[in-house]
Amino acid sequence: MNTLMEKIETVLVEAFDRCGYDSSFAKVSLSNRPDLAEYQCNGALAAAKKYRKNPMEIAEALSAELGKNSMFSLCEAARPGFLNLRIGADYLADYLNGLNASSHLGCAQTGTGKTIILDYGGANVAKPLHVGHLRSAIIGESVKRLLRFVGYECIGDIHLGDWGLQMGLIIEETKARHPDLPYFDEAYTGCYPSEAPFTISDLEDIYPKASKKAKEDEAFAEAAHLATLRLQQGDPGYTALFRHILNVSIADLKKNYASLGVEFEVWKGESDAQAFIPELFRILEGQNLLYQSEGAMVVDVAEESDSKELPPCIIRKSDGASLYATTDLATLIQRMKDYRPDEVLYIVDKRQSMHFTQVFRVARKAGIVPPETALTFLGFGTMNGKDGKPFKTRDGGVMRLEQLISDIDSAVYARIRENEAIPDDEAARTAGLVGLAALKYGDLSNQATKDYVFDIDRFISFEGNTGPYILYTMVRIKSILSKYAEGRTAHAKNATASYACDSVNDDADTMIYGNDEISANMSADTGTLIRPAQNTTEKDLHLVLAKVNDVISSAAAEKAPHRLCQYAYEICDGFNRFYHETKILTEADEARQGGWIALLRFTLLVLSEIISILGFEAPERM
Ligand code: ARG
């Protein structure tokens, strides 16, 4: 469905045409004087120069022409030549009802037929998830859902870090602990055990110990390095052990990501790309792109227009080992073969920006990725503590993701426990939902490229621009809707029924609701339409909601979930203003009341879709 702006523009174009002016001047924008108008067109000012006329004369002619259109309740020429516009309440209500009835909230499906691979998550096998992985997961998941909402086929690939030295370290440490395992017996020819020789808690102990040992003990470090090489050369025992490390880690990672509401379609990793490295070399050699430099094999990637010097991309080190860039290039070969994507989008820490510039340039130069496939790097900033430095635990260590989440959940739980009507187990569940919203919204409401300060007290506040505030507003709407439904059920049962609740703006947080009768009743009157707004707060809410397709489409085009946060906040503010002025449940005029209920349902629908794109959900009460 066309956005409201597009619809206004179409009408403006006709008016410019009819008045004999070039319709390319028919541009509309939100008014920067909301006290005077909702929208404005500055086209008469620009046209005045071309036609050497007084802009006011042009604006007045246009205003007279537009006055014939029922779309506007105001179209007024204002000095020195602006056109001030207000949408008619009837037109606006119709537009909202149209959005409500259309799929995807009227968002143009610009992505239909196109495939995007999103490379996000990037967890490293056997190493615990830390907050650095948090942003990639949260932003990547949300961008994926956003692009999917506008029609793209989206494939999320976690691209595990599973091929580095950490594998050799784990293998060596396991060997030190259990030297008798068959994986280490070079003469062994039987089948390797199907049961892993360690659990996830063992691995969580093994890796940090091994990593520490390697720093202190040179012989151990060397052994780990050799073990890594042996694994990479395909040693059967080490490969079998590697499979165990992978399986145990992945099962744990899946659990962790699920608790974050993050899900990957593809669980490939760096190790899967190794098979494509020979082909990478064939391509690069075939095109004479590869040359030796200080013993390493490199490809030049600098371009004349570069403002900063870009070093050559190293494909193979002097000791024969391949690097991060080698794997990423091999992965691109694999992805092109498997999916022929229209875009590969990387959601990775912005400090890796140079790496991706190098990889993209080699991929283009060598024709690994054709020009019609976009390569995009969405680099995100650092999550800092209140001291402005990268977020750490209280004793200065790396904060583990699980710890962070449990800290937030307990803070939220304490807040929710203040409402004594909510039983313990429900409070715990709700705290999980609200905590996740606090965490994700706290992150996503910032422009991804920027650093931000992780401030738990601010993030979990029920007021201000926070996830819990959005949820609180949704819970409030749910509560009004169910009270309304209860009232109607009672009404139907008993002709003398009065509404279950007489005081209007009583707090949503003390309500219990949700039974079958209510839902049956709710669906029975879904036919009700949103009615033309009768006052300013209602009209303002209509105007905010009418932007939904516009906002989601531009957020998707910019891959910018923070725009959705801003918008959700604007809706909640608009809703709360309206709600404070409107006595919905005690309204005697049923038709009028029904119109408001339809408005509430639509508001809830829009908010639900938005938070689902952001990657969290609302509880029934809080
Ligand atoms: N595993 C990497 C890290 O922890 C992130 C991987 C990002 N994706 C990629 N294709 N390089 O830094």
XYZ file of C-alpha atoms and ligand atoms in Angstrom:
634
model
C 0.000 0.000 0.000
C 1.306 3.458 -0.863
C 2.531 5.471 2.073
C 0.499 8.468 3.136
C 3.286 10.726 1.909
C 3.182 9.069 -1.508
C -0.564 9.546 -1.630
C -0.253 13.213 -0.755
C 2.470 13.607 -3.333
C 0.290 12.064 -6.036
C -2.416 14.594 -5.318
C 0.133 17.416 -5.289
C 1.553 16.317 -8.621
C -1.923 16.557 -10.152
C -2.441 19.992 -8.655
C 0.893 21.292 -9.984
C -0.005 19.876 -13.395
C -3.432 21.435 -13.446
C -2.081 24.792 -12.403
C 0.475 24.587 -15.208
C 3.626 24.085 -13.108
C 6.301 21.485 -13.376
C 5.175 18.609 -11.147
C 8.731 17.799 -10.106
C 8.260 20.595 -7.561
C 5.453 18.637 -5.898
C 7.420 17.415 -2.901
C 5.892 16.969 0.517
C 7.451 16.713 3.951
C 6.303 16.633 7.557
C 5.595 20.162 8.689
C 8.278 21.769 10.783
C 5.544 23.862 12.377
C 3.214 21.195 13.785
C 1.181 23.961 15.420
C 0.241 25.218 11.948
C 0.134 22.133 9.792
C 0.797 18.419 9.577
C 2.525 18.426 6.204
C 4.045 21.078 4.043
C 5.081 21.584 0.455
C 7.779 24.091 -0.405
C 7.443 23.545 -4.146
C 5.904 26.944 -4.878
C 9.061 28.656 -3.604
C 11.246 26.636 -5.960
C 8.805 26.991 -8.858
C 8.722 30.779 -8.404
C 12.350 31.007 -9.501
C 11.769 28.984 -12.666
C 8.572 30.802 -13.635
C 9.714 34.211 -12.401
C 6.548 34.662 -10.426
C 5.632 35.611 -6.903
C 5.743 32.355 -4.854
C 2.629 33.377 -2.944
C 0.706 33.575 -6.215
C 1.702 30.012 -7.085
C 0.979 28.731 -3.574
C -2.463 30.332 -3.638
C -3.338 28.794 -6.987
C -2.269 25.403 -5.687
C -4.190 25.832 -2.471
C -7.363 26.645 -4.417
C -6.831 23.563 -6.572
C -6.093 21.283 -3.593
C -9.124 22.624 -1.746
C -11.258 20.607 -4.148
C -9.766 17.393 -2.803
C -11.413 15.736 0.169
C -8.042 14.439 1.341
C -7.278 17.670 3.167
C -8.987 19.519 5.946
C -6.577 22.380 5.421
C -4.540 23.499 2.427
C -3.381 26.998 2.962
C -0.808 29.206 1.318
C 1.472 30.843 3.875
C 4.123 33.520 3.434
C 6.465 33.581 1.670
C 5.076 30.677 -0.392
C 4.606 27.576 1.680
C 1.674 25.270 1.352
C 0.423 24.122 4.744
C -1.560 20.921 4.742
C -3.675 18.947 7.164
C -5.148 15.570 6.386
C -8.898 15.255 6.757
C -9.924 13.083 9.729
C -12.153 10.907 7.529
C -9.458 10.300 5.003
C -6.975 9.450 7.742
C -9.289 6.961 9.469
C -9.945 5.271 6.106
C -6.236 5.076 5.502
C -5.647 3.410 8.884
C -8.411 0.914 8.236
C -6.756 0.149 4.911
C -3.404 -0.458 6.636
C -5.091 -2.643 9.213
C -6.635 -4.780 6.495
C -3.526 -5.122 4.362
C -0.766 -7.648 4.889
C 2.571 -6.578 6.404
C 0.984 -3.376 7.656
C 0.935 -2.038 4.135
C 4.714 -2.234 3.690
C 5.873 -2.509 0.101
C 7.461 -5.943 -0.429
C 10.599 -4.540 -2.035
C 12.658 -7.614 -1.223
C 10.487 -10.176 -2.965
C 12.581 -12.573 -5.026
C 15.872 -11.437 -3.488
C 18.110 -13.421 -1.158
C 20.333 -11.961 1.533
C 22.842 -13.894 3.602
C 23.363 -12.324 6.998
C 26.646 -13.212 8.645
C 26.157 -12.475 12.332
C 26.660 -14.027 15.741
C 30.216 -15.096 14.957
C 30.618 -17.033 18.200
C 33.884 -18.844 18.739
C 33.541 -22.516 19.505
C 34.506 -23.610 23.010
C 35.019 -20.060 24.149
C 32.242 -18.585 26.251
C 29.959 -16.001 24.662
C 30.849 -12.573 25.920
C 29.195 -9.198 25.560
C 31.170 -8.510 22.398
C 29.079 -11.186 20.690
C 25.917 -9.714 22.090
C 25.628 -6.784 19.725
C 26.223 -8.906 16.641
C 23.473 -11.300 17.719
C 20.964 -8.634 18.702
C 21.482 -6.337 15.727
C 21.840 -9.169 13.217
C 18.665 -10.881 14.340
C 16.707 -7.660 14.172
C 18.028 -6.639 10.751
C 17.168 -10.124 9.519
C 13.596 -9.891 10.765
C 13.290 -6.374 9.353
C 14.460 -7.399 5.881
C 12.242 -10.455 5.988
C 9.277 -8.231 6.815
C 9.728 -6.393 3.514
C 9.955 -9.607 1.525
C 13.614 -10.655 1.392
C 14.553 -14.290 1.662
C 16.968 -14.082 4.591
C 19.537 -16.674 5.569
C 21.243 -16.099 8.891
C 24.613 -17.839 9.099
C 26.383 -17.821 12.466
C 29.789 -18.339 10.853
C 31.360 -20.014 13.867
C 34.960 -19.360 14.715
C 35.880 -23.040 14.780
C 39.207 -23.320 13.053
C 41.711 -21.424 15.105
C 44.332 -22.076 17.727
C 41.625 -22.595 20.370
C 41.072 -26.048 18.855
C 44.713 -27.003 19.221
C 44.685 -25.689 22.787
C 41.679 -27.782 23.722
C 43.107 -30.864 22.041
C 46.452 -30.492 23.847
C 44.820 -29.874 27.220
C 42.490 -32.862 26.765
C 45.541 -34.927 25.924
C 47.270 -33.762 29.112
C 44.235 -34.757 31.156
C 43.381 -38.042 29.429
C 46.462 -39.238 27.534
C 44.941 -42.715 27.088
C 42.059 -41.646 24.863
C 42.220 -43.276 21.410
C 42.245 -39.861 19.668
C 45.887 -39.500 20.653
C 46.960 -42.987 19.685
C 48.469 -42.747 16.218
C 48.352 -46.523 15.790
C 44.623 -46.647 16.532
C 42.559 -47.903 13.614
C 39.176 -48.654 15.187
C 36.075 -46.488 15.418
C 36.274 -43.517 17.734
C 33.759 -43.325 20.597
C 30.489 -41.614 19.752
C 30.302 -40.123 23.241
C 32.276 -36.902 23.780
C 35.057 -37.167 26.383
C 33.948 -33.870 27.945
C 30.812 -31.913 28.822
C 30.278 -28.230 28.191
C 31.369 -27.424 31.746
C 34.567 -29.398 31.156
C 35.161 -27.389 27.984
C 34.498 -24.169 29.833
C 37.236 -25.193 32.217
C 39.608 -26.627 29.623
C 39.820 -23.659 27.283
C 40.755 -20.876 29.738
C 43.235 -23.146 31.543
C 44.870 -24.154 28.260
C 44.973 -20.588 27.057
C 46.654 -19.483 30.299
C 49.085 -22.386 30.173
C 50.095 -21.498 26.608
C 51.084 -18.035 27.783
C 53.310 -19.406 30.534
C 54.617 -22.616 29.016
C 56.354 -22.330 25.663
C 56.478 -26.065 25.023
C 52.733 -26.329 25.585
C 52.089 -23.402 23.251
C 54.197 -25.046 20.557
C 52.365 -28.357 21.053
C 48.999 -26.614 20.731
C 50.185 -24.928 17.554
C 51.253 -28.288 16.120
C 47.973 -29.887 17.172
C 46.123 -27.124 15.303
C 48.173 -27.818 12.185
C 47.669 -31.563 12.504
C 43.929 -31.052 12.800
C 43.966 -28.770 9.762
C 45.830 -31.429 7.816
C 43.059 -33.902 8.554
C 44.452 -36.188 11.273
C 41.625 -38.707 11.903
C 41.899 -38.811 15.717
C 42.059 -35.034 16.006
C 39.231 -34.650 13.542
C 37.075 -36.993 15.618
C 37.895 -34.999 18.740
C 37.194 -31.750 16.885
C 33.725 -33.050 15.962
C 33.061 -33.640 19.660
C 34.204 -30.145 20.601
C 31.955 -28.759 17.881
C 28.876 -30.776 18.848
C 29.133 -30.081 22.559
C 29.717 -26.371 21.950
C 26.991 -25.984 19.381
C 24.388 -27.608 21.627
C 25.309 -25.101 24.324
C 25.412 -22.153 21.936
C 21.975 -23.041 20.599
C 20.613 -22.911 24.119
C 22.225 -19.556 24.793
C 21.091 -17.987 21.552
C 17.581 -19.341 22.039
C 17.378 -17.572 25.386
C 18.243 -14.392 23.503
C 15.544 -15.050 20.920
C 18.222 -15.408 18.250
C 18.015 -18.157 15.672
C 20.278 -19.080 12.767
C 19.195 -20.822 9.605
C 22.718 -22.024 8.926
C 25.322 -23.245 11.408
C 28.385 -23.227 9.214
C 31.774 -22.141 10.391
C 35.273 -21.337 9.344
C 36.065 -25.056 9.195
C 33.442 -25.591 6.485
C 35.198 -23.107 4.245
C 38.510 -24.980 4.289
C 37.434 -27.223 1.419
C 37.198 -24.135 -0.803
C 40.691 -22.844 -0.140
C 42.334 -24.764 -3.019
C 39.776 -23.245 -5.381
C 40.514 -19.812 -3.949
C 44.189 -20.285 -4.794
C 43.354 -21.505 -8.297
C 41.259 -18.408 -8.921
C 43.803 -15.968 -7.518
C 46.729 -17.636 -9.267
C 44.822 -17.977 -12.514
C 44.403 -14.231 -12.572
C 47.927 -13.435 -11.476
C 46.654 -11.569 -8.467
C 48.780 -13.443 -5.974
C 52.398 -12.535 -5.347
C 55.050 -13.159 -2.727
C 55.895 -10.546 -0.192
C 58.242 -11.229 2.716
C 57.552 -14.927 2.345
C 53.775 -14.510 2.490
C 51.318 -14.728 -0.420
C 49.341 -11.507 -0.811
C 46.920 -9.668 -3.105
C 47.065 -5.907 -3.641
C 43.865 -4.146 -2.727
C 44.837 -0.473 -2.591
C 42.945 1.865 -4.913
C 43.950 5.298 -6.139
C 41.043 7.023 -4.490
C 41.925 5.650 -1.039
C 42.491 8.337 1.540
C 44.222 5.908 3.899
C 46.830 3.394 2.908
C 45.352 -0.084 2.642
C 47.913 -2.876 3.077
C 47.803 -5.917 0.756
C 45.530 -8.736 1.833
C 47.540 -11.683 3.160
C 46.177 -14.976 1.883
C 48.861 -17.333 3.167
C 51.438 -16.751 5.867
C 55.102 -17.647 5.412
C 54.615 -20.787 7.545
C 51.880 -21.974 5.196
C 48.972 -21.203 7.525
C 45.878 -19.550 6.106
C 44.318 -16.536 7.776
C 41.032 -14.936 8.706
C 40.825 -13.305 5.242
C 41.561 -16.619 3.502
C 38.644 -18.233 5.292
C 36.294 -15.351 4.578
C 37.158 -15.468 0.873
C 36.722 -19.243 0.746
C 33.376 -18.812 2.537
C 32.294 -16.381 -0.188
C 33.072 -18.989 -2.852
C 30.951 -21.441 -0.896
C 28.083 -18.987 -0.403
C 27.981 -18.023 -4.064
C 27.759 -21.708 -5.007
C 25.142 -22.571 -2.384
C 22.832 -19.580 -2.590
C 23.727 -17.116 -5.375
C 22.681 -14.353 -2.981
C 21.828 -10.807 -4.026
C 23.672 -9.550 -0.974
C 25.995 -10.789 1.737
C 25.684 -8.659 4.836
C 28.206 -8.853 7.677
C 27.185 -7.627 11.108
C 30.515 -7.453 12.880
C 32.409 -5.151 15.244
C 33.411 -2.011 13.344
C 37.019 -2.533 14.402
C 37.098 -5.261 11.746
C 36.251 -2.772 9.029
C 39.658 -2.890 7.324
C 39.566 -6.679 7.170
C 36.258 -6.576 5.336
C 37.387 -3.843 2.947
C 40.312 -6.078 2.003
C 38.158 -9.190 1.648
C 35.532 -7.388 -0.444
C 38.155 -5.942 -2.768
C 39.863 -9.270 -3.362
C 36.452 -10.884 -3.944
C 35.584 -8.251 -6.557
C 38.960 -8.185 -8.244
C 39.010 -11.958 -8.577
C 35.382 -12.129 -9.665
C 34.507 -14.438 -6.764
C 31.504 -12.221 -6.193
C 29.831 -10.765 -9.296
C 28.967 -7.047 -9.469
C 25.244 -7.741 -9.037
C 25.813 -9.232 -5.582
C 26.205 -6.567 -2.928
C 28.783 -7.002 -0.177
C 27.884 -4.961 2.861
C 29.643 -4.419 6.131
C 27.463 -3.224 8.971
C 30.057 -2.430 11.618
C 28.768 -1.803 15.105
C 30.302 0.200 17.927
C 31.423 -0.928 21.351
C 29.233 -1.495 24.356
C 30.853 0.568 27.102
C 30.456 0.710 30.857
C 29.499 3.914 32.637
C 33.202 4.803 32.751
C 33.189 5.032 28.957
C 35.485 2.020 28.596
C 34.512 -1.364 27.108
C 32.095 -3.106 29.440
C 33.729 -5.325 32.052
C 32.745 -7.227 35.170
C 33.143 -5.489 38.514
C 36.563 -7.021 39.002
C 37.655 -5.970 35.526
C 37.254 -9.324 33.779
C 35.416 -10.073 30.568
C 31.690 -10.121 31.283
C 30.021 -13.326 30.208
C 26.781 -13.037 28.387
C 24.935 -15.410 30.695
C 25.993 -13.333 33.684
C 24.859 -10.134 32.068
C 21.457 -11.566 31.234
C 20.964 -12.972 34.695
C 21.916 -9.587 36.244
C 19.251 -7.868 34.179
C 16.642 -10.511 34.915
C 17.123 -10.240 38.655
C 16.927 -6.444 38.570
C 13.695 -6.645 36.582
C 12.370 -9.413 38.796
C 12.794 -7.229 41.881
C 10.886 -4.465 40.115
C 8.035 -6.770 39.111
C 7.787 -8.298 42.575
C 6.633 -4.868 43.742
C 3.302 -5.801 42.198
C 2.074 -8.313 44.735
C -0.821 -9.506 42.598
C 1.611 -11.371 40.369
C 2.527 -14.865 41.602
C 6.163 -15.881 41.834
C 6.491 -18.162 38.838
C 4.723 -15.701 36.587
C 6.950 -12.901 37.869
C 10.007 -14.938 36.945
C 8.712 -15.587 33.448
C 7.737 -11.963 33.002
C 11.121 -10.811 34.274
C 12.696 -12.908 31.512
C 10.601 -11.204 28.833
C 11.035 -7.711 30.235
C 14.751 -8.238 30.856
C 15.289 -9.300 27.271
C 13.350 -6.276 26.041
C 15.435 -4.013 28.281
C 18.670 -5.480 26.970
C 17.735 -5.513 23.307
C 16.015 -2.146 23.239
C 18.895 -0.590 25.188
C 21.177 -1.766 22.415
C 18.987 -1.356 19.345
C 17.758 2.142 20.195
C 21.252 3.413 19.423
C 22.467 3.775 15.888
C 24.429 0.550 15.390
C 27.681 2.222 14.328
C 27.893 4.234 17.535
C 29.361 3.128 20.846
C 26.871 3.171 23.685
C 26.857 3.014 27.446
C 25.327 -0.033 29.042
C 23.295 1.383 31.919
C 21.213 -1.293 33.566
C 19.181 1.108 35.744
C 18.177 3.187 32.771
C 17.493 0.168 30.537
C 15.091 -1.481 32.979
C 13.181 1.681 33.860
C 9.475 1.548 33.059
C 9.599 5.200 32.038
C 11.395 6.986 29.238
C 12.733 5.601 26.000
C 13.187 1.999 27.161
C 12.049 -1.496 26.243
C 10.032 -1.890 29.464
C 8.176 1.361 28.740
C 7.112 0.009 25.350
C 5.999 -3.272 26.957
C 4.228 -1.433 29.749
C 2.210 0.530 27.220
C 1.317 -2.643 25.348
C 0.245 -4.342 28.563
C -1.917 -1.343 29.334
C -3.622 -1.616 25.936
C -4.137 -5.353 26.410
C -5.713 -4.663 29.754
C -8.193 -2.135 28.366
C -9.100 -4.477 25.536
C -9.798 -7.341 27.868
C -11.819 -5.199 30.247
C -13.838 -4.089 27.267
C -14.337 -7.678 26.169
C -15.302 -8.718 29.691
C -17.817 -5.925 29.794
C -19.335 -7.028 26.531
C -19.511 -10.620 27.626
C -21.274 -9.558 30.795
C -23.523 -7.335 28.717
C -24.479 -10.186 26.451
C -25.211 -12.446 29.405
C -27.136 -9.922 31.360
C -29.043 -7.036 29.887
C -28.483 -4.931 32.980
C -24.750 -5.505 33.015
C -22.413 -2.702 33.752
C -18.786 -2.667 32.823
C -16.556 -4.806 34.902
C -14.540 -1.786 35.616
C -15.888 1.685 36.137
C -12.853 3.731 36.818
C -11.293 4.418 33.489
C -7.637 5.024 33.874
C -7.064 2.503 36.572
C -3.722 0.894 36.426
C -3.225 -1.853 33.939
C -0.812 -3.586 36.235
C -3.397 -4.902 38.643
C -5.530 -6.585 36.045
C -5.855 -10.277 35.468
C -7.400 -11.371 32.249
C -7.394 -13.782 29.396
C -10.150 -16.378 29.222
C -11.819 -18.148 26.355
C -15.016 -16.222 26.529
C -13.092 -13.034 26.082
C -11.246 -14.179 23.036
C -14.441 -15.504 21.476
C -16.020 -12.158 22.058
C -13.032 -10.234 20.749
C -13.149 -12.028 17.457
C -16.896 -11.558 17.241
C -16.602 -7.802 16.847
C -13.409 -7.475 14.858
C -15.542 -5.902 12.172
C -15.413 -2.556 13.947
C -13.527 0.139 12.127
C -11.380 2.983 13.370
C -13.466 6.160 13.256
C -12.414 9.689 12.305
C -10.481 11.367 15.098
C -12.430 13.827 17.197
C -9.707 15.683 19.015
C -6.040 16.514 18.748
C -4.564 13.678 20.795
C -6.612 11.166 18.859
C -5.637 12.701 15.528
C -1.995 12.778 16.595
C -2.142 9.073 17.353
C -3.737 8.465 13.952
C -0.995 10.445 12.243
C 1.751 8.519 14.014
C 0.198 5.167 13.164
C -0.356 6.189 9.558
C 3.427 6.361 9.095
C 3.962 2.694 9.892
C 4.618 1.435 6.362
C 6.805 4.439 5.614
C 8.898 3.977 8.771
C 9.361 0.226 8.403
C 10.281 0.535 4.712
C 12.897 3.201 5.335
C 14.271 1.366 8.370
C 14.671 -1.699 6.136
C 16.291 0.299 3.340
C 18.778 1.731 5.840
C 19.111 -1.535 7.801
C 18.464 0.599 10.845
C 16.482 -0.991 13.692
C 17.036 2.126 15.823
C 14.469 3.858 13.614
C 11.902 1.306 14.765
C 12.760 1.964 18.410
C 12.271 5.680 17.889
C 8.968 4.985 16.212
C 7.712 2.576 18.892
C 8.500 5.231 21.474
C 6.609 7.834 19.472
C 3.582 5.534 19.225
C 3.598 4.814 22.952
C 3.824 8.489 23.747
C 0.998 9.226 21.331
C -1.078 6.445 22.768
C -0.550 7.453 26.404
C -1.503 11.059 25.651
C -4.666 9.923 23.931
C -5.491 7.487 26.709
C -5.195 10.112 29.431
C -7.751 12.277 27.680
C -10.211 9.641 26.599
C -12.635 7.718 28.759
C -12.871 4.615 26.684
C -14.496 2.062 28.950
C -17.250 4.314 30.282
C -18.200 5.744 26.893
C -21.946 5.351 26.459
C -21.978 5.668 22.684
C -21.231 2.118 21.622
C -20.258 2.970 18.073
C -17.810 5.568 19.266
C -16.406 3.204 21.841
C -16.101 0.469 19.213
C -14.080 2.853 17.034
C -11.651 3.459 19.868
C -11.341 -0.218 20.564
C -10.470 -0.732 16.909
C -7.863 2.002 17.255
C -6.398 0.299 20.320
C -6.251 -3.024 18.562
C -4.479 -1.486 15.630
C -2.028 0.320 17.928
C -1.315 -2.979 19.659
C -0.909 -4.730 16.324
C 1.623 -2.167 15.106
C 3.578 -2.289 18.369
C 3.533 -6.092 18.377
C 4.893 -6.267 14.837
C 7.600 -3.762 15.678
C 8.822 -5.461 18.830
C 8.741 -8.763 17.033
C 11.071 -7.274 14.407
C 13.251 -5.933 17.224
C 13.284 -9.459 18.617
C 11.303 -9.474 21.839
C 7.730 -9.940 23.038
C 5.300 -8.510 25.550
C 3.994 -10.291 28.661
C 0.310 -10.276 29.601
C 0.897 -8.063 32.593
C 3.769 -6.574 34.507
N 34.431 -15.045 15.068
C 34.702 -13.668 14.794
C 35.004 -12.915 16.091
O 34.689 -13.398 17.174
C 33.575 -12.966 14.100
C 33.207 -13.530 12.753
C 32.587 -12.515 11.854
N 32.228 -13.003 10.559
C 33.098 -13.202 9.550
N 32.665 -13.712 8.435
N 34.353 -12.871 9.656
O 35.563 -11.843 16.016
